[in-house]
CSV table of C-alpha atoms and ligand atoms in Angstrom, one decimal:
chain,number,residue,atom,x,y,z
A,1,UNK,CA,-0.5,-6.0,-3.1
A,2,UNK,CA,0.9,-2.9,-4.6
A,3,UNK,CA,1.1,-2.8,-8.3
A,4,UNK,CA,3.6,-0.3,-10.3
A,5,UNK,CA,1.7,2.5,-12.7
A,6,UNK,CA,3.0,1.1,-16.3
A,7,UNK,CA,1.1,-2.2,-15.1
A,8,UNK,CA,-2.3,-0.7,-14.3
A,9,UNK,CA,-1.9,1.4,-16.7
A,10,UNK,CA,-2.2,-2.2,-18.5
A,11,UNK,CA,-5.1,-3.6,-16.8
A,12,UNK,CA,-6.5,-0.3,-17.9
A,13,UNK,CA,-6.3,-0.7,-21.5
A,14,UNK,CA,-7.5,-4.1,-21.5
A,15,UNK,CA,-10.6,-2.7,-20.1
A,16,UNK,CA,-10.6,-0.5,-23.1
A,17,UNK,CA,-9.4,2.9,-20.7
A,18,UNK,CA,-7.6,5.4,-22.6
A,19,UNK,CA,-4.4,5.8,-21.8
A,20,UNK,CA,-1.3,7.2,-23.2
A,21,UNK,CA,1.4,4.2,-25.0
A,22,UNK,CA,4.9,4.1,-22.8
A,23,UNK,CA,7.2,1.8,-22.0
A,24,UNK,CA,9.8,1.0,-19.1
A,25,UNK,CA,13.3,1.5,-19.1
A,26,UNK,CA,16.1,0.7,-16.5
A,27,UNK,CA,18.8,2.6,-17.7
A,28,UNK,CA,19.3,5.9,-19.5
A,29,UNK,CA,20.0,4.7,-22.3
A,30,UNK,CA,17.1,2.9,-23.0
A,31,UNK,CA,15.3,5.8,-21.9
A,32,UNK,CA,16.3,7.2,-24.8
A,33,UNK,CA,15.6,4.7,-27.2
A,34,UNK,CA,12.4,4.6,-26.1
A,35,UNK,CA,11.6,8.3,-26.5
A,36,UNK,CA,13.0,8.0,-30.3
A,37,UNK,CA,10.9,5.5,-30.9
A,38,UNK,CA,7.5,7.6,-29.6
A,39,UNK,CA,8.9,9.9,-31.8
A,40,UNK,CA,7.3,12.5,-29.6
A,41,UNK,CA,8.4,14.6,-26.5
A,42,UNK,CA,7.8,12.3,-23.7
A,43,UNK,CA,7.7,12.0,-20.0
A,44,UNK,CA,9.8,10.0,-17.4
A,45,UNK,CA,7.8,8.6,-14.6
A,46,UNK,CA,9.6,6.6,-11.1
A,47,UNK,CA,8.4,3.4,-11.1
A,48,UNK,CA,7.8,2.7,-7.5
A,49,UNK,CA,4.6,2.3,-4.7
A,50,UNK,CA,4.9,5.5,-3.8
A,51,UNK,CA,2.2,8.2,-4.6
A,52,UNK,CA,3.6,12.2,-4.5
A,53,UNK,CA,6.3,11.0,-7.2
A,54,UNK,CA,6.0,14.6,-8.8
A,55,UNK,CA,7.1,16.5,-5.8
A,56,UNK,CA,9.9,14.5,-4.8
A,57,UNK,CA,11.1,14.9,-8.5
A,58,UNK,CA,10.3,11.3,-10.2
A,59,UNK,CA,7.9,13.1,-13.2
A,60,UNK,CA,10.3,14.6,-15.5
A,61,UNK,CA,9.5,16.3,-19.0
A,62,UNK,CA,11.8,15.8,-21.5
A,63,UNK,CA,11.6,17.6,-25.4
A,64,UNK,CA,14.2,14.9,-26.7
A,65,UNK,CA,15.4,11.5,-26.7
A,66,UNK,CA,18.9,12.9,-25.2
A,67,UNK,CA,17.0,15.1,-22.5
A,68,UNK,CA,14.6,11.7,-22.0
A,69,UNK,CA,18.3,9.5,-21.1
A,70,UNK,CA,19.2,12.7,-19.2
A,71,UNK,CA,16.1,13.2,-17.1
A,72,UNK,CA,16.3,8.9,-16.8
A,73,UNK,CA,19.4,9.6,-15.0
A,74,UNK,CA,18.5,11.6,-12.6
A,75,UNK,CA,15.5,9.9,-11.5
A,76,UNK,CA,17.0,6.2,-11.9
A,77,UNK,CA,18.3,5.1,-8.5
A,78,UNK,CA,16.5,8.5,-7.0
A,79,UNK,CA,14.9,7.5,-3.2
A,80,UNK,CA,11.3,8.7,-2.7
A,81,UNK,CA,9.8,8.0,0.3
A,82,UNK,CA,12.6,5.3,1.3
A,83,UNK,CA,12.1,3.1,-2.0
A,84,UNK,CA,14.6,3.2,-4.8
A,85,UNK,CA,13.8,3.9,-8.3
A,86,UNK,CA,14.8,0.7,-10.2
A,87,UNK,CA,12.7,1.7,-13.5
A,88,UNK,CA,10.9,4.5,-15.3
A,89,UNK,CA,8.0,4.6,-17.5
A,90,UNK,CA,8.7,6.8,-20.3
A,91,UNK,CA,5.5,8.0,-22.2
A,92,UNK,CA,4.5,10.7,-24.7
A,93,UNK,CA,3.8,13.9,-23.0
A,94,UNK,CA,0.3,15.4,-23.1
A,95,UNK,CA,-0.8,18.8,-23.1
A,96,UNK,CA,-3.0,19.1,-20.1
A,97,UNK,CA,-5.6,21.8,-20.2
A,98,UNK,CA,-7.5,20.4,-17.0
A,99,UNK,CA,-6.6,17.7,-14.2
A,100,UNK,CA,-9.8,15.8,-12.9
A,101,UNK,CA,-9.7,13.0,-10.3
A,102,UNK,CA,-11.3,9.7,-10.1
A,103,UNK,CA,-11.1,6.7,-7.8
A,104,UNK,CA,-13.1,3.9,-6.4
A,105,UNK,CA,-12.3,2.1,-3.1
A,106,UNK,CA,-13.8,-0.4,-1.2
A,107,UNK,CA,-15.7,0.9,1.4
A,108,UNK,CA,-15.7,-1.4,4.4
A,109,UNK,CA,-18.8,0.1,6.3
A,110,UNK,CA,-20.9,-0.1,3.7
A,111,UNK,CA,-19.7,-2.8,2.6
A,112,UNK,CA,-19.4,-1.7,-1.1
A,113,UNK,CA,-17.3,-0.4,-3.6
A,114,UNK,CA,-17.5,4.0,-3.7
A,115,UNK,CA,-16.7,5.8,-6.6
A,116,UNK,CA,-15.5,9.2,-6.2
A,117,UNK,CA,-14.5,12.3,-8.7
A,118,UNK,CA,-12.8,15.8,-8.0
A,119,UNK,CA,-13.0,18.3,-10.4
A,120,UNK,CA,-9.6,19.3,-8.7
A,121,UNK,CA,-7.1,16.6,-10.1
A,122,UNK,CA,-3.6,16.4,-10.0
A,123,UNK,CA,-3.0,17.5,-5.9
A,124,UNK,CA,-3.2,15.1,-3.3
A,125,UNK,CA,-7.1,13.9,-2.7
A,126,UNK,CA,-6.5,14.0,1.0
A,127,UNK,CA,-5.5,17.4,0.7
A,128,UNK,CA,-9.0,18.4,-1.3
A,129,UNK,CA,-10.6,16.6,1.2
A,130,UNK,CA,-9.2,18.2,4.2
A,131,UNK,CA,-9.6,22.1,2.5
A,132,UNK,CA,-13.0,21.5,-0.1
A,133,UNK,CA,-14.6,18.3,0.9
A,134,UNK,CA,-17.9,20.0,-1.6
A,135,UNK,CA,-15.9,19.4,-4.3
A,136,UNK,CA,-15.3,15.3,-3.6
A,137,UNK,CA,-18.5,13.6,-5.5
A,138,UNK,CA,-19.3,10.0,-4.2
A,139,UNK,CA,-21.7,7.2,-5.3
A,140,UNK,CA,-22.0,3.9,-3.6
A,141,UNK,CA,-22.0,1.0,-5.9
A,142,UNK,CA,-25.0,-1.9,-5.1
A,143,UNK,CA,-23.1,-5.1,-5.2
A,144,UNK,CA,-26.3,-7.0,-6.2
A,145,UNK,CA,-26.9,-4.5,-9.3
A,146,UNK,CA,-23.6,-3.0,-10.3
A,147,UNK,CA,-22.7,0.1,-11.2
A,148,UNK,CA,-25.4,1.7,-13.3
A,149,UNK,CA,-25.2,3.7,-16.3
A,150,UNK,CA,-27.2,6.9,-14.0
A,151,UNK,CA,-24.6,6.6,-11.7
A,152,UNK,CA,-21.9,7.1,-14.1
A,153,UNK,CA,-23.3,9.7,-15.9
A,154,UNK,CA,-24.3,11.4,-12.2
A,155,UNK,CA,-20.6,11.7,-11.5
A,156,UNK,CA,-19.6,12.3,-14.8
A,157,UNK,CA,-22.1,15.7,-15.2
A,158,UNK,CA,-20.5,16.6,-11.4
A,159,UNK,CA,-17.0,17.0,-12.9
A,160,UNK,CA,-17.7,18.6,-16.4
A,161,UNK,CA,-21.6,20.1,-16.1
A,162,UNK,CA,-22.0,21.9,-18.7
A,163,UNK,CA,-20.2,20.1,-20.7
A,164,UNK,CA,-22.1,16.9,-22.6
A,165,UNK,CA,-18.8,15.8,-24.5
A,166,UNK,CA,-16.7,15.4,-22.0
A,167,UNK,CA,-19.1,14.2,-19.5
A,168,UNK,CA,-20.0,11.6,-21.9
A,169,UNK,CA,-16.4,10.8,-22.4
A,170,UNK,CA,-16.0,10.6,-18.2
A,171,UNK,CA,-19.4,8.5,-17.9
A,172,UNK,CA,-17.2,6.0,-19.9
A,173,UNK,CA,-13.9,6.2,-18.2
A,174,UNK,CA,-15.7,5.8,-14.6
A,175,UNK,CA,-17.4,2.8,-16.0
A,176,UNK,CA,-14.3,1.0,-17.3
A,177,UNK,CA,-12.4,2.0,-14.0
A,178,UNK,CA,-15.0,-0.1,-12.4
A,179,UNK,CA,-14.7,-3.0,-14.7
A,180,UNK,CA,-11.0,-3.0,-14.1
A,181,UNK,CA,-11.7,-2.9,-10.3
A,182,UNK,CA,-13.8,-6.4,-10.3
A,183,UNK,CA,-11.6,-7.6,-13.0
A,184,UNK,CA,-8.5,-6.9,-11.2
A,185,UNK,CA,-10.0,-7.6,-7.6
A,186,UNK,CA,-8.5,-4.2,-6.8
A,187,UNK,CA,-9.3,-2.9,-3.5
A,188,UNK,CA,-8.4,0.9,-4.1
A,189,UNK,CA,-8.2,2.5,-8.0
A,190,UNK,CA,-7.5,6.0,-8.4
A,191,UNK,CA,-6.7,8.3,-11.5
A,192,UNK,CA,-4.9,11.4,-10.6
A,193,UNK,CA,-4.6,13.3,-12.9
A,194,UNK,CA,-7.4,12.2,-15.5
A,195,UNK,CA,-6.6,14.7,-17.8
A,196,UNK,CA,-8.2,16.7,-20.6
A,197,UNK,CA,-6.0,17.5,-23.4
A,198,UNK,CA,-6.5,20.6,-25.7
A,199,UNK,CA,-8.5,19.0,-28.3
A,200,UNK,CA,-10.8,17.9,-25.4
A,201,UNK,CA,-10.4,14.0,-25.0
A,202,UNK,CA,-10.0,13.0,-21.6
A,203,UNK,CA,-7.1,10.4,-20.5
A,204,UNK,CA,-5.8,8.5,-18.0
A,205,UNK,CA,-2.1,9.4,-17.1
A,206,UNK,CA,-1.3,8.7,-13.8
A,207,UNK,CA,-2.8,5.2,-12.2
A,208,UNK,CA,-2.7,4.3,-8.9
A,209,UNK,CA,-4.1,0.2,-7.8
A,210,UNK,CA,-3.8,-1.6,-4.9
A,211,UNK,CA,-5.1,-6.0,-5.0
A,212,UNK,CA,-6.7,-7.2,-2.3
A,213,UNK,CA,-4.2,-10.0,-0.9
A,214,UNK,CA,-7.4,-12.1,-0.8
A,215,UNK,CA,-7.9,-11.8,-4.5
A,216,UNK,CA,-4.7,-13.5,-6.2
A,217,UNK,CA,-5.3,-16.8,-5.7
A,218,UNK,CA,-7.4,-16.9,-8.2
A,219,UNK,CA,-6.2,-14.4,-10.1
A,220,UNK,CA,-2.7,-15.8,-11.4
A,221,UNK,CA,-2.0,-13.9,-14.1
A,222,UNK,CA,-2.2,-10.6,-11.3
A,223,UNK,CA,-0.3,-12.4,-8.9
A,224,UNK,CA,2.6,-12.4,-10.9
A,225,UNK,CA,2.5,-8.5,-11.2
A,226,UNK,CA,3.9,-8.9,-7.7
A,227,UNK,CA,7.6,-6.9,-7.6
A,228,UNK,CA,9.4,-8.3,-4.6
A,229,UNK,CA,12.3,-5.8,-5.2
A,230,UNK,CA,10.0,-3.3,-5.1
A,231,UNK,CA,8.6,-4.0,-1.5
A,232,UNK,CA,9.9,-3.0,1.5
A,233,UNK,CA,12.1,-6.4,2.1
A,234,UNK,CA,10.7,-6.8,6.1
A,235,UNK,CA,7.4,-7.3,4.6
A,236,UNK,CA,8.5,-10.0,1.9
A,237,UNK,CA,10.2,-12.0,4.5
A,238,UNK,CA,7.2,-11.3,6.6
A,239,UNK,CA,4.9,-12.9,4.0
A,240,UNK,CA,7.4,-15.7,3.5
A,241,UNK,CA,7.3,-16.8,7.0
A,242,UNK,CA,3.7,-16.7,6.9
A,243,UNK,CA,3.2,-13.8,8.9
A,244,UNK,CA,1.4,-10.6,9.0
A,245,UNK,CA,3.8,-7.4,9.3
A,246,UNK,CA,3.0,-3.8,8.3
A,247,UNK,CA,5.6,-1.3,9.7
A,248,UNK,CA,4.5,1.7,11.3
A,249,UNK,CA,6.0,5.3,13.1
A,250,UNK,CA,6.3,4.1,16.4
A,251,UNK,CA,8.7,2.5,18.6
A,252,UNK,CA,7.0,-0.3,21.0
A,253,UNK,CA,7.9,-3.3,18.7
A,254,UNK,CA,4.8,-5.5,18.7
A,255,UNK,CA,4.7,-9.4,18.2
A,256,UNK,CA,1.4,-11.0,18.6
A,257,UNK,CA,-1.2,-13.6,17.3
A,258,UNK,CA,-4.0,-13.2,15.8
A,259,UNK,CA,-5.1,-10.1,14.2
A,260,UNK,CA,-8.0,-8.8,16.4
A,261,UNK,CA,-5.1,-9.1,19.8
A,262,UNK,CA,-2.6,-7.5,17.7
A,263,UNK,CA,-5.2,-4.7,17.0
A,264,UNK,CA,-6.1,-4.5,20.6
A,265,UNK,CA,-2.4,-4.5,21.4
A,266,UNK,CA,-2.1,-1.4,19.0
A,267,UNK,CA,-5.2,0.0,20.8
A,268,UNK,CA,-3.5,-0.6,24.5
A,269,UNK,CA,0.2,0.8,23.1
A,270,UNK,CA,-1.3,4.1,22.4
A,271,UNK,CA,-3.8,4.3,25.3
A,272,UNK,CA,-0.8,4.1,27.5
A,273,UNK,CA,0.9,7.0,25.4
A,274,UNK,CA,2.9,4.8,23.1
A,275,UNK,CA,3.2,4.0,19.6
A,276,UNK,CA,3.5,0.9,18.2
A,277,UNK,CA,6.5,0.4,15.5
A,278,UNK,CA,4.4,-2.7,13.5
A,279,UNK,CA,1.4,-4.1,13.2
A,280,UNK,CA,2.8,-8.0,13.1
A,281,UNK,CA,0.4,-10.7,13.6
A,282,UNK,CA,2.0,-14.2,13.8
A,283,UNK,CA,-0.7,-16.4,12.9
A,284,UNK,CA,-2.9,-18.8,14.6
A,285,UNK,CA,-0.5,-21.8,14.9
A,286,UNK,CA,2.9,-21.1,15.6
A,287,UNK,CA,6.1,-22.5,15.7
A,288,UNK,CA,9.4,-21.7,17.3
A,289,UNK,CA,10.8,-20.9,13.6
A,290,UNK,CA,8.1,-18.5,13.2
A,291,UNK,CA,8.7,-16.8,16.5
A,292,UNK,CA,12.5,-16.2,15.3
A,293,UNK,CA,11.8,-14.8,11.8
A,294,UNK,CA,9.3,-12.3,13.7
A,295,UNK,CA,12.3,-11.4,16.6
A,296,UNK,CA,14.7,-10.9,13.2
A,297,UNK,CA,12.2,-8.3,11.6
A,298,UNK,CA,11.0,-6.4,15.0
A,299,UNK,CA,14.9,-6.3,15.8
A,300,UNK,CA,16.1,-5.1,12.2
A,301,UNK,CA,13.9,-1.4,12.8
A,302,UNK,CA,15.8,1.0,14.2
A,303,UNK,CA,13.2,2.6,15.6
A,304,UNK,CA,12.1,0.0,18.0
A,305,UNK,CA,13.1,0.7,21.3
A,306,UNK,CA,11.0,-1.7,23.5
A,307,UNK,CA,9.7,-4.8,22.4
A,308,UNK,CA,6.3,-6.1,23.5
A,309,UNK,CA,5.1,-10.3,22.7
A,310,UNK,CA,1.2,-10.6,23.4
A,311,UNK,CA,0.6,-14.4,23.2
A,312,UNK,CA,-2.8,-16.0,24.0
A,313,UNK,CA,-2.4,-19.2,24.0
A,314,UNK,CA,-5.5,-21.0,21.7
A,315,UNK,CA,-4.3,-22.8,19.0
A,316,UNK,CA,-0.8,-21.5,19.4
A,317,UNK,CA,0.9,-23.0,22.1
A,318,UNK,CA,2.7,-20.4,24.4
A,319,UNK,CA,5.8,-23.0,25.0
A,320,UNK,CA,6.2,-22.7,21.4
A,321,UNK,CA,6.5,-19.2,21.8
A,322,UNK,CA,8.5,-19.2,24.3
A,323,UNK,CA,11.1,-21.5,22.4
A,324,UNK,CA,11.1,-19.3,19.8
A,325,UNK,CA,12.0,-16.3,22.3
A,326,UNK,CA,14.7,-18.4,23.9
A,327,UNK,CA,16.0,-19.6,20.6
A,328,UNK,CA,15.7,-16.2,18.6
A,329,UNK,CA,18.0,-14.6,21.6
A,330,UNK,CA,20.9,-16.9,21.5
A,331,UNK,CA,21.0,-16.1,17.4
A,332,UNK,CA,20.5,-12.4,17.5
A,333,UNK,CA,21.7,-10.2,20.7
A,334,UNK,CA,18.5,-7.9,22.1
A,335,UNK,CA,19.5,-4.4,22.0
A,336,UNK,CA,16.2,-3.2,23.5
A,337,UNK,CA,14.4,-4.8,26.2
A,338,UNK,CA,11.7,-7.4,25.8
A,339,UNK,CA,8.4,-7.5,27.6
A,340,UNK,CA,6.5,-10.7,27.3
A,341,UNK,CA,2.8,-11.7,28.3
A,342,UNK,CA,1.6,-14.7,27.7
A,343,UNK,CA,-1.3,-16.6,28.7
A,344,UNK,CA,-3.1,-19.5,27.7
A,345,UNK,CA,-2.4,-23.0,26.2
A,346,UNK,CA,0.5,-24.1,28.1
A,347,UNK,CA,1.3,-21.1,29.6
A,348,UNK,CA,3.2,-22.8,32.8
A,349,UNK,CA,5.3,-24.7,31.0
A,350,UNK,CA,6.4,-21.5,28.5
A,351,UNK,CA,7.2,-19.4,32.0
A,352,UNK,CA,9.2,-22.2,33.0
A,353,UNK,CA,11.4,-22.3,29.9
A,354,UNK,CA,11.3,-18.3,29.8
A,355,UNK,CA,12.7,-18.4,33.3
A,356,UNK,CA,15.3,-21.0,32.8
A,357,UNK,CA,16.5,-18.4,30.3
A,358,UNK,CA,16.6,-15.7,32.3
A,359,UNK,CA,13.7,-13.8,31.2
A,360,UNK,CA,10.4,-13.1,33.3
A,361,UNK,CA,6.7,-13.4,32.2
A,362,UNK,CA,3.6,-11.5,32.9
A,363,UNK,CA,-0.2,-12.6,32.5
A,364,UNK,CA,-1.9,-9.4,32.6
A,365,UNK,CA,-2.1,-7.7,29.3
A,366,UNK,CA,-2.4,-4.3,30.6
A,367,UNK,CA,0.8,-4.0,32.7
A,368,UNK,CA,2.8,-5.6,30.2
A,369,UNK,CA,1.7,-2.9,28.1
A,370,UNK,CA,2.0,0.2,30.1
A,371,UNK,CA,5.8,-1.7,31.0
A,372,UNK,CA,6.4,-2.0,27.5
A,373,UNK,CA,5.5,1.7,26.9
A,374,UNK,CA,7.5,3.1,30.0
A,375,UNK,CA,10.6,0.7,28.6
A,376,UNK,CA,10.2,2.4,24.7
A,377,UNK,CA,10.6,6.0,26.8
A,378,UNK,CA,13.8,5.1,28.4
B,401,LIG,P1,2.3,11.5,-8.8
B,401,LIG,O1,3.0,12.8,-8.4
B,401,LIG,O2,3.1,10.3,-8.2
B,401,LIG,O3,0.9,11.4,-8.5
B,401,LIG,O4,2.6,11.3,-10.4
B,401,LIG,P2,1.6,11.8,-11.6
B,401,LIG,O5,1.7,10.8,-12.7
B,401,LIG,O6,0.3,12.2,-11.2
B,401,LIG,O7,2.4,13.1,-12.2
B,401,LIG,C1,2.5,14.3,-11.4
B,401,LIG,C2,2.2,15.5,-12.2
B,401,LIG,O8,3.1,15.6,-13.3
B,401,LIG,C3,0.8,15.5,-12.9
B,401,LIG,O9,-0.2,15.9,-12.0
B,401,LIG,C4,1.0,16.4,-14.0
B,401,LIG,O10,0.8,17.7,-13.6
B,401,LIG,C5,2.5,16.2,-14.4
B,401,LIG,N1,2.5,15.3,-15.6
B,401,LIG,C6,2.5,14.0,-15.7
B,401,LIG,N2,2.4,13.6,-16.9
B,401,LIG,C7,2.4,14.7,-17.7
B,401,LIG,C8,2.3,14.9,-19.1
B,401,LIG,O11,2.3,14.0,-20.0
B,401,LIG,N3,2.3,16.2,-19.5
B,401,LIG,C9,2.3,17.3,-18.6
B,401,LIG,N4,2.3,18.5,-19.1
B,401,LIG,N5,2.4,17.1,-17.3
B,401,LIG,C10,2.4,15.8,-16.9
B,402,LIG,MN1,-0.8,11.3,-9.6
């Protein structure tokens, strides 16, 4: 789950981070009454899961409250990166004399948290990575000890050697960014700019977290940090439904279950040349309903131009599927064609009902694969 920046900034300063005051507004106009009430010059931030807000335009300065409601305007109802801004965060500006970064992610190899720090903040990380992957300092957190104080400090003197005051100040800030990652149950943390201001304090003013799914259940109070207007609305009905959808750049619609076959499925799209439009994994057990809500959110991108069902029948019974196919295409007319292989679990009795419909069904995963790719080219 994505989280928006004034909220981790929040989960921040309950870990005791320091990070500039701000509040959100949703109109100009109380844009402005928040800037009056900072007293201060302030800046205007998009609200939305997006990272690069500063290029597209969403990072305004503003010197008074009546440029703060102007700059609000402009950036409320702005689209970056296909989401719309529905609220700003509007904060006192700081005067930045250096832009560090620091993150922390899980890392699934190692099976432990990394942090990492850049003396060169305030670009894209991948973009340091790519051009000066020297200057990208890591340390691998022990689960079973934590992160220790030498580690902190380790990073901390990478960032600003030479310099015990702010090092000691970092050595803090990396610690509290990994309290706020177990206390969260955040599975990626980043802090892009952290920022030295003229006097020399160092502060958080941008925040980036992602919570793992996994994490909320028992973490209610997060859970309900959840925007749903905020998320891309084929993903919420996704999760609604149960399922598993992440939309991607390609074009081969995918419907499959199980994770591990909807990987392989990905695998098999783009060894045949193709490129899969979703990742969407309907679940162990399935029912016809299920199969529908999937054919509604495969059909609703625009980009898919073949559609592809992978079924093997375990748990999920493929005659389920197949009455889901049969049902889903009498509600919604299939501008694209459909490919279907499915094997398993009743798998004569779901070719049966797919042919009394008037569609055909293969077995063998690879040429429904390679016939799904060919169909995507047409
Ligand atoms: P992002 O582009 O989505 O990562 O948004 P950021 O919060 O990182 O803001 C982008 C850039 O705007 C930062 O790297 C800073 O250079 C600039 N910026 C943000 N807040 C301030 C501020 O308070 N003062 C100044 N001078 N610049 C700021
Ligand atoms: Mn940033």
């Amino acid at each position: 789950m994505n989280i928006h920046e004034y909220q981790a900034r929040e989960i921040f300063r309950q870990h005791g981070m320091p990070v500039p005051p701000g509040e959100v507004a949703t109109t100009p106009e109380e844009a402005e009454k928040i800037a009056k009430t900072l007293g201060t010059g302030v800046v205007v931030k998009a609200q939305v899961h997006a990272g690069g807000r500063g290029k597209a335009g969403g990072v305004k300065l503003a010197a008074t409250p009546a440029e703060a409601r102007e700059a609000a305007g402009k950036i409320l109802g702005m689209q970056i990166k296909g989401l719309t801004v529905t609220k700003v965060l509007v904060s006192p500006v700081e005067e930045i004399e250096h832009e560090a970064y620091v993150g922390a992610i899980v890392d699934r190899a190692n099976g432990a948290v990394v942090l990492m720090a850049s003396p060169e903040g305030g670009i894209d990380i991948e973009e340091v990575a790519a051009k000066t992957p020297e200057l990208i300092f890591k340390e691998t957190v022990d689960p079973r000890y934590g992160l220790l104080p030498h580690q902190a400090s380790r990073l901390a003197y990478k960032l600003y050697a030479g310099d015990p005051g702010r090092a000691r100040q970092a050595a803090d800030i990396i610690t509290k960014l990994y309290a706020s990652m177990l206390g969260a149950g955040a599975s990626l943390l980043e802090i892009n700019p952290l920022i030295t201001t003229k006097s020399g304090e160092l502060k958080a003013i941008d925040a980036k977290m992602n919570i793992d799914d996994n994490e909320l259940f028992r973490r209610t109070t997060i859970a309900e940090l959840r925007d749903v207007e905020a998320e891309a609305p084929e993903e919420v009905k996704a999760r609604a439904q149960g399922l598993t959808y992440i939309k991607l750049d390609g074009n081969v619609g995918c419907c499959v279950n199980g994770a591990g076959l909807a990987m392989a499925t990905m695998d098999l799209v783009k060894y045949y040349g193709g490129e899969p439009a979703n990742f969407l994994d309907i679940g162990g057990s399935s029912s016809p309903e299920k199969v529908v809500t999937a054919i509604e959110i495969i059909t609703s991108d625009a980009a898919v131009q073949s559609i592809l069902f992978n079924i093997f029948g375990g748990i999920t019974r493929c005659d389920d599927v197949a009455n889901g196919i049969v049902e889903a295409t009498k509600e919604i007319e299939l501008k694209v064609p459909i490919t279907i292989r499915l094997t398993g679990t009743n798998e004569d009795e779901a070719v049966k009902i797919l042919e009394d419909a008037g569609f055909s069904a293969m077995t063998d995963m690879d040429e429904a694969v390679q016939k799904a790719v060919e169909l995507a080219k047409n």
